[in-house]
Tab-separated table of C-alpha atoms in Angstrom:
chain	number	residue	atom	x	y	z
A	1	UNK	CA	95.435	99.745	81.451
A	2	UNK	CA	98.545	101.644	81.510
A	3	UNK	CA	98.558	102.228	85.366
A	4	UNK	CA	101.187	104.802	86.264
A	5	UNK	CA	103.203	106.542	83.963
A	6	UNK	CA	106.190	109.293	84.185
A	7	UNK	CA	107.889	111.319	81.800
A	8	UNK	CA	110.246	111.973	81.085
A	9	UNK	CA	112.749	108.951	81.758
A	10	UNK	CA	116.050	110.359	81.608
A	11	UNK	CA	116.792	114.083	81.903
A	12	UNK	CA	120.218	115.981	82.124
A	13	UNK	CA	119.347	119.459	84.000
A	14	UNK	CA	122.412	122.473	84.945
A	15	UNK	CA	122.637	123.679	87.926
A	16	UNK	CA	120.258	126.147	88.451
A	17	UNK	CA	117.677	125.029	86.098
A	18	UNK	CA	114.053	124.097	86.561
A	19	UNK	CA	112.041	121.482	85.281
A	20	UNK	CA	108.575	119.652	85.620
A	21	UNK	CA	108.438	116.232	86.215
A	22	UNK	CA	105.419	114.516	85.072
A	23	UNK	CA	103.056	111.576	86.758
A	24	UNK	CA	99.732	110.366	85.470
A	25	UNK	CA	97.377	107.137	86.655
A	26	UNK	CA	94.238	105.872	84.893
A	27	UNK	CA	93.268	103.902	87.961
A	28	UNK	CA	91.317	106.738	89.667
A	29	UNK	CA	93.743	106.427	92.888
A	30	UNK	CA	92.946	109.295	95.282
A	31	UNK	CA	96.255	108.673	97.181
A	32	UNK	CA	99.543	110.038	94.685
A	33	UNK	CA	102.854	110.132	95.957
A	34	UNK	CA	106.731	110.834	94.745
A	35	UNK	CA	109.771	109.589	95.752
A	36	UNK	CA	113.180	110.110	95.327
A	37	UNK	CA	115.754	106.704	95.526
A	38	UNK	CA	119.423	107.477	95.946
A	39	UNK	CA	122.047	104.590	95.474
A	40	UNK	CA	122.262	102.285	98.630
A	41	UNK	CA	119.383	104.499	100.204
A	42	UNK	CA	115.592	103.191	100.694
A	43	UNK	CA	113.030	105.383	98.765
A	44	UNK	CA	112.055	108.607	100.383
A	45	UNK	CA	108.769	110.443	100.406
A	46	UNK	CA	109.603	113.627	99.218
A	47	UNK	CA	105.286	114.600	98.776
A	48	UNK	CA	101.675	113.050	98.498
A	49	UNK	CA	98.322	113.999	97.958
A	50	UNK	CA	95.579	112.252	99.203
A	51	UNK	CA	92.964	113.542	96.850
A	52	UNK	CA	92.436	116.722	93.849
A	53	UNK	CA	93.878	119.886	95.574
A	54	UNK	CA	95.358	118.380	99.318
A	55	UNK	CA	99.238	117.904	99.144
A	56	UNK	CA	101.453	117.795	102.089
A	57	UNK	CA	104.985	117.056	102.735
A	58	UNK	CA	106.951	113.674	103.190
A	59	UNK	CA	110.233	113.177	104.585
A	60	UNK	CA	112.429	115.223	101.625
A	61	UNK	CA	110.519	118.447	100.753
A	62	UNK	CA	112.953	120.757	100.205
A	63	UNK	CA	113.767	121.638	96.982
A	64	UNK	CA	110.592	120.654	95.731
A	65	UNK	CA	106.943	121.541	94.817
A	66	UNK	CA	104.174	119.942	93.631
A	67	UNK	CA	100.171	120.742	92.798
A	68	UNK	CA	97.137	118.338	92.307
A	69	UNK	CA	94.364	119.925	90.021
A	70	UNK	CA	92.951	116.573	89.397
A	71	UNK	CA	92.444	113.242	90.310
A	72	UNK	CA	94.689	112.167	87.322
A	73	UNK	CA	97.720	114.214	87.710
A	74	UNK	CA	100.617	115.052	89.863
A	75	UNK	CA	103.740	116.739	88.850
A	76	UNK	CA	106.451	117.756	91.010
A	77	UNK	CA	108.530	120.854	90.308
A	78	UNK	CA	112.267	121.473	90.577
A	79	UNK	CA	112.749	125.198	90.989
A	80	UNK	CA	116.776	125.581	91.553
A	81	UNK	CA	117.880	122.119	90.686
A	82	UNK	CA	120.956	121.606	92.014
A	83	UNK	CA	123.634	118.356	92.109
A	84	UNK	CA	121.846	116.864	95.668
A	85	UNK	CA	118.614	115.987	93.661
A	86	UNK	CA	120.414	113.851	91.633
A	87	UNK	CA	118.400	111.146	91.726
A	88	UNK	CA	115.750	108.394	90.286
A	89	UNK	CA	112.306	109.904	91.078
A	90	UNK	CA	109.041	107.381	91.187
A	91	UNK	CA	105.537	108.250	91.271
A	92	UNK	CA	103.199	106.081	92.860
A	93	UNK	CA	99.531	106.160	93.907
A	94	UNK	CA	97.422	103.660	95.878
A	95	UNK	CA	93.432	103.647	96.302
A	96	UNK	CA	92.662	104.877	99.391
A	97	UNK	CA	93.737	104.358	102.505
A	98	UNK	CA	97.582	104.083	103.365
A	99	UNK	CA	96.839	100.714	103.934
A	100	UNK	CA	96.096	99.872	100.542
A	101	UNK	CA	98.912	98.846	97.847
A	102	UNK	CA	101.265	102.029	96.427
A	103	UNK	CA	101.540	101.204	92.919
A	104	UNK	CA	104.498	102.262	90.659
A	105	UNK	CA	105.568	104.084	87.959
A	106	UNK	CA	108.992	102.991	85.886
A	107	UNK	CA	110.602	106.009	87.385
A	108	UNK	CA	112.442	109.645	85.757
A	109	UNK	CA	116.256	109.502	85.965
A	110	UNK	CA	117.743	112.906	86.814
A	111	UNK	CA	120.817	114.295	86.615
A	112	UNK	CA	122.146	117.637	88.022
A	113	UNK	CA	125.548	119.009	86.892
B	1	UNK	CA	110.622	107.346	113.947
B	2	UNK	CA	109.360	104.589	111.953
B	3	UNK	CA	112.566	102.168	110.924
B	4	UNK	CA	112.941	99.457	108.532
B	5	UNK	CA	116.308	97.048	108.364
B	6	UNK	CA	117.021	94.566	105.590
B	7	UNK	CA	119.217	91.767	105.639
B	8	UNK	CA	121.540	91.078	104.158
B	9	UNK	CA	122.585	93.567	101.977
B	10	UNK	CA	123.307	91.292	98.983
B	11	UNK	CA	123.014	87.608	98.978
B	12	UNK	CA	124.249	85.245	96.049
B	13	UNK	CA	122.344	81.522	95.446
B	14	UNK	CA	122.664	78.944	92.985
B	15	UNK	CA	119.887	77.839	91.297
B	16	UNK	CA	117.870	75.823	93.571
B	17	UNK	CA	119.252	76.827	96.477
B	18	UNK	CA	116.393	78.154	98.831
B	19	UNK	CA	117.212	80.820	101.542
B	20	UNK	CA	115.291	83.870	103.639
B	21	UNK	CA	116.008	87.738	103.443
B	22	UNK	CA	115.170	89.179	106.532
B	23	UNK	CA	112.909	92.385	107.459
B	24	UNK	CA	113.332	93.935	110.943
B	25	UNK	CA	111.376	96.964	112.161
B	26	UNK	CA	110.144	99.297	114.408
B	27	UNK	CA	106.843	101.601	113.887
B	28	UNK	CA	104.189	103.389	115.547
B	29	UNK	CA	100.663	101.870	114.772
B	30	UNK	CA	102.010	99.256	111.976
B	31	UNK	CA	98.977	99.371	109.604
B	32	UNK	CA	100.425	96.914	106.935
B	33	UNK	CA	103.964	96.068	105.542
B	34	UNK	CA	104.728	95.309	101.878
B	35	UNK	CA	107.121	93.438	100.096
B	36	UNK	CA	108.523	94.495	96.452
B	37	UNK	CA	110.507	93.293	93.967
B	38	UNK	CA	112.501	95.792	91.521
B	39	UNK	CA	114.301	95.074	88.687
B	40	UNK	CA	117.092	97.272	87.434
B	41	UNK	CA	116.207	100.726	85.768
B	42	UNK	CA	112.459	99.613	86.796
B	43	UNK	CA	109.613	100.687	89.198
B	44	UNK	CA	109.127	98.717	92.164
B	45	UNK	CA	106.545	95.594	91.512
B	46	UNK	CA	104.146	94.828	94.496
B	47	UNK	CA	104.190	91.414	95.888
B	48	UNK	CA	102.645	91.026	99.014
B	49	UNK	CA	100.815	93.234	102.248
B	50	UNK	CA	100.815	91.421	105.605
B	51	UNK	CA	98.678	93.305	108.201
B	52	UNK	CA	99.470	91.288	111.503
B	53	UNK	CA	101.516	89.086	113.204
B	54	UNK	CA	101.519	85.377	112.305
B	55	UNK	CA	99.663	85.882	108.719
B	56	UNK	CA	101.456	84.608	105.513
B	57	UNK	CA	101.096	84.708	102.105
B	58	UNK	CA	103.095	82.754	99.130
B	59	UNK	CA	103.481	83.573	95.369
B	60	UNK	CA	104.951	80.989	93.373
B	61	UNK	CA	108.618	80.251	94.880
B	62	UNK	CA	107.782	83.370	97.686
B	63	UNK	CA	106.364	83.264	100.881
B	64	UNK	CA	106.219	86.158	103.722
B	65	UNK	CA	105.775	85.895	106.725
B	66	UNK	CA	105.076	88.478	109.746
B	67	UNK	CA	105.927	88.195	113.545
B	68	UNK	CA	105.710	91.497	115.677
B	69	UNK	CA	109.180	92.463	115.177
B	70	UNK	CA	110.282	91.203	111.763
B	71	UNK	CA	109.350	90.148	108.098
B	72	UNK	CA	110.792	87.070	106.215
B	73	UNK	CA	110.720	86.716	102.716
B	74	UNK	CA	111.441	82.894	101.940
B	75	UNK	CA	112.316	82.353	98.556
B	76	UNK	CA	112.309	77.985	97.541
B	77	UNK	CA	114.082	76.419	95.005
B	78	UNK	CA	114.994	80.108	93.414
B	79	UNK	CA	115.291	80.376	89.539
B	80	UNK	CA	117.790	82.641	87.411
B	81	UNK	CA	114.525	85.068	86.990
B	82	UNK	CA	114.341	85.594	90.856
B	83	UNK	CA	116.732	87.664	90.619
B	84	UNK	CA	115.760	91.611	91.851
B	85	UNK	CA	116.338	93.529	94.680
B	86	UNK	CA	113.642	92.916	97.315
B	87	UNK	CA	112.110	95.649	99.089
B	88	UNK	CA	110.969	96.158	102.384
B	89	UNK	CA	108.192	98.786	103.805
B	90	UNK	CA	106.249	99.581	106.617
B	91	UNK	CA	103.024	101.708	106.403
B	92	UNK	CA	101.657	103.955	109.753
B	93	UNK	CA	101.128	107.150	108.812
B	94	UNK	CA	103.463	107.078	105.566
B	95	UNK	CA	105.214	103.819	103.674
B	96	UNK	CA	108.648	103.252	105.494
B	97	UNK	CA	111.301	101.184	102.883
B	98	UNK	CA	114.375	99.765	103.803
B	99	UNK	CA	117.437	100.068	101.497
B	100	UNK	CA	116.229	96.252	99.916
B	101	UNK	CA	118.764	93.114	99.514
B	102	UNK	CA	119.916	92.320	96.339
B	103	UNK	CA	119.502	88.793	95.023
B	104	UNK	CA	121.648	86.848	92.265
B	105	UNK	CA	120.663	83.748	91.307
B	106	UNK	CA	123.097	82.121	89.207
B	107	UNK	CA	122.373	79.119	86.493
């Protein structure tokens, strides 16, 4: 059971540039989420989904875009990167309810310079 | 706005030596808080959910506990492996973390 996995891990992006990052759970989690974790800073909720096609925004939106076209999958989108989304991005998803456990993936280091 | 503060910020034990990281907060509706553990370059690990006020729950050399106001994460006897940064978050509508405490635990 590979749970949640990301890819890529590492990425170097210029300015300007746009890129995809991926997220994928075999668990069958309707709930998906991404955050972004700055140095020092607690994770923020940058997007979620709580099932195939419903997204909605978190705390950090801007900047960002994401899409849900199945259960499995949820990639979010950098269209102008630029050096404030430097960061270390984790996906996460969790059952059902927001009560239930968020479960991690090992994260997509990003750099923007 | 939902608010999580950790304490302290980094805390050094030797081996053995047991202590408590702290987990204040303040939230609308609390429906659950969590405690992680992440290791460097790594995911955050799930540890435990407390739902309400006087509940606890122990793993190994890890207990929480929950009042109404705060989290504690007790950590006894702690071994070299212990070492992580600790996460705190609160869920009401969305998951609420705190900026964690870093623990070393030396040989």
């Amino acid at each position: 059971n590979a749970g949640v996995t990301q890819t890529p891990k590492f990425r170097i992006l210029k300015i300007g540039q746009s890129m995809t990052l991926q997220c994928t759970q075999d668990m069958n989690h309707n709930y998906m989420y991404w955050y972004r974790q700055d140095p020092g800073m607690g994770l923020k909720l940058i997007y979620y989904s709580v099932g195939a096609g419903i997204t909605d925004k978190g705390e950090v939106p801007n900047g960002y875009n994401v899409s849900r076209s199945t259960t499995e999958d949820f990639p979010l989108r950098l269209e102008l990167a630029a050096p404030s989304q430097t960061s270390v991005y984790f996906c996460a998803s969790s059952p059902g309810t927001p009560q239930e456990t968020q479960y991690f993936g090992p994260g997509t280091r990003l750099l923007v310079l | 706005e939902d608010q999580v503060t950790q304490s302290p910020e980094a805390l050094r034990l030797q081996e053995g030596e047991s202590s408590s990281l702290n987990c204040s907060y303040t939230v609308s509706g609390l429906r659950g808080l969590f405690w992680y553990r992440q290791d460097p370059g790594k995911g955050p690990e799930f540890l435990f959910t407390l739902y309400s006020a006087g509940e606890e729950k122990e793993k190994e050399r890890l207990k929480a506990t929950l009042t109404k106001k705060e989290s504690f994460l007790h950590i006894t006897a702690p071994k070299p492996e212990d070492s992580a940064t600790y996460l705190c978050a609160v869920q009401a509508s969305t998951l609420t973390f705190g900026k964690g405490t870093m623990l070393l635990v030396s040989p």
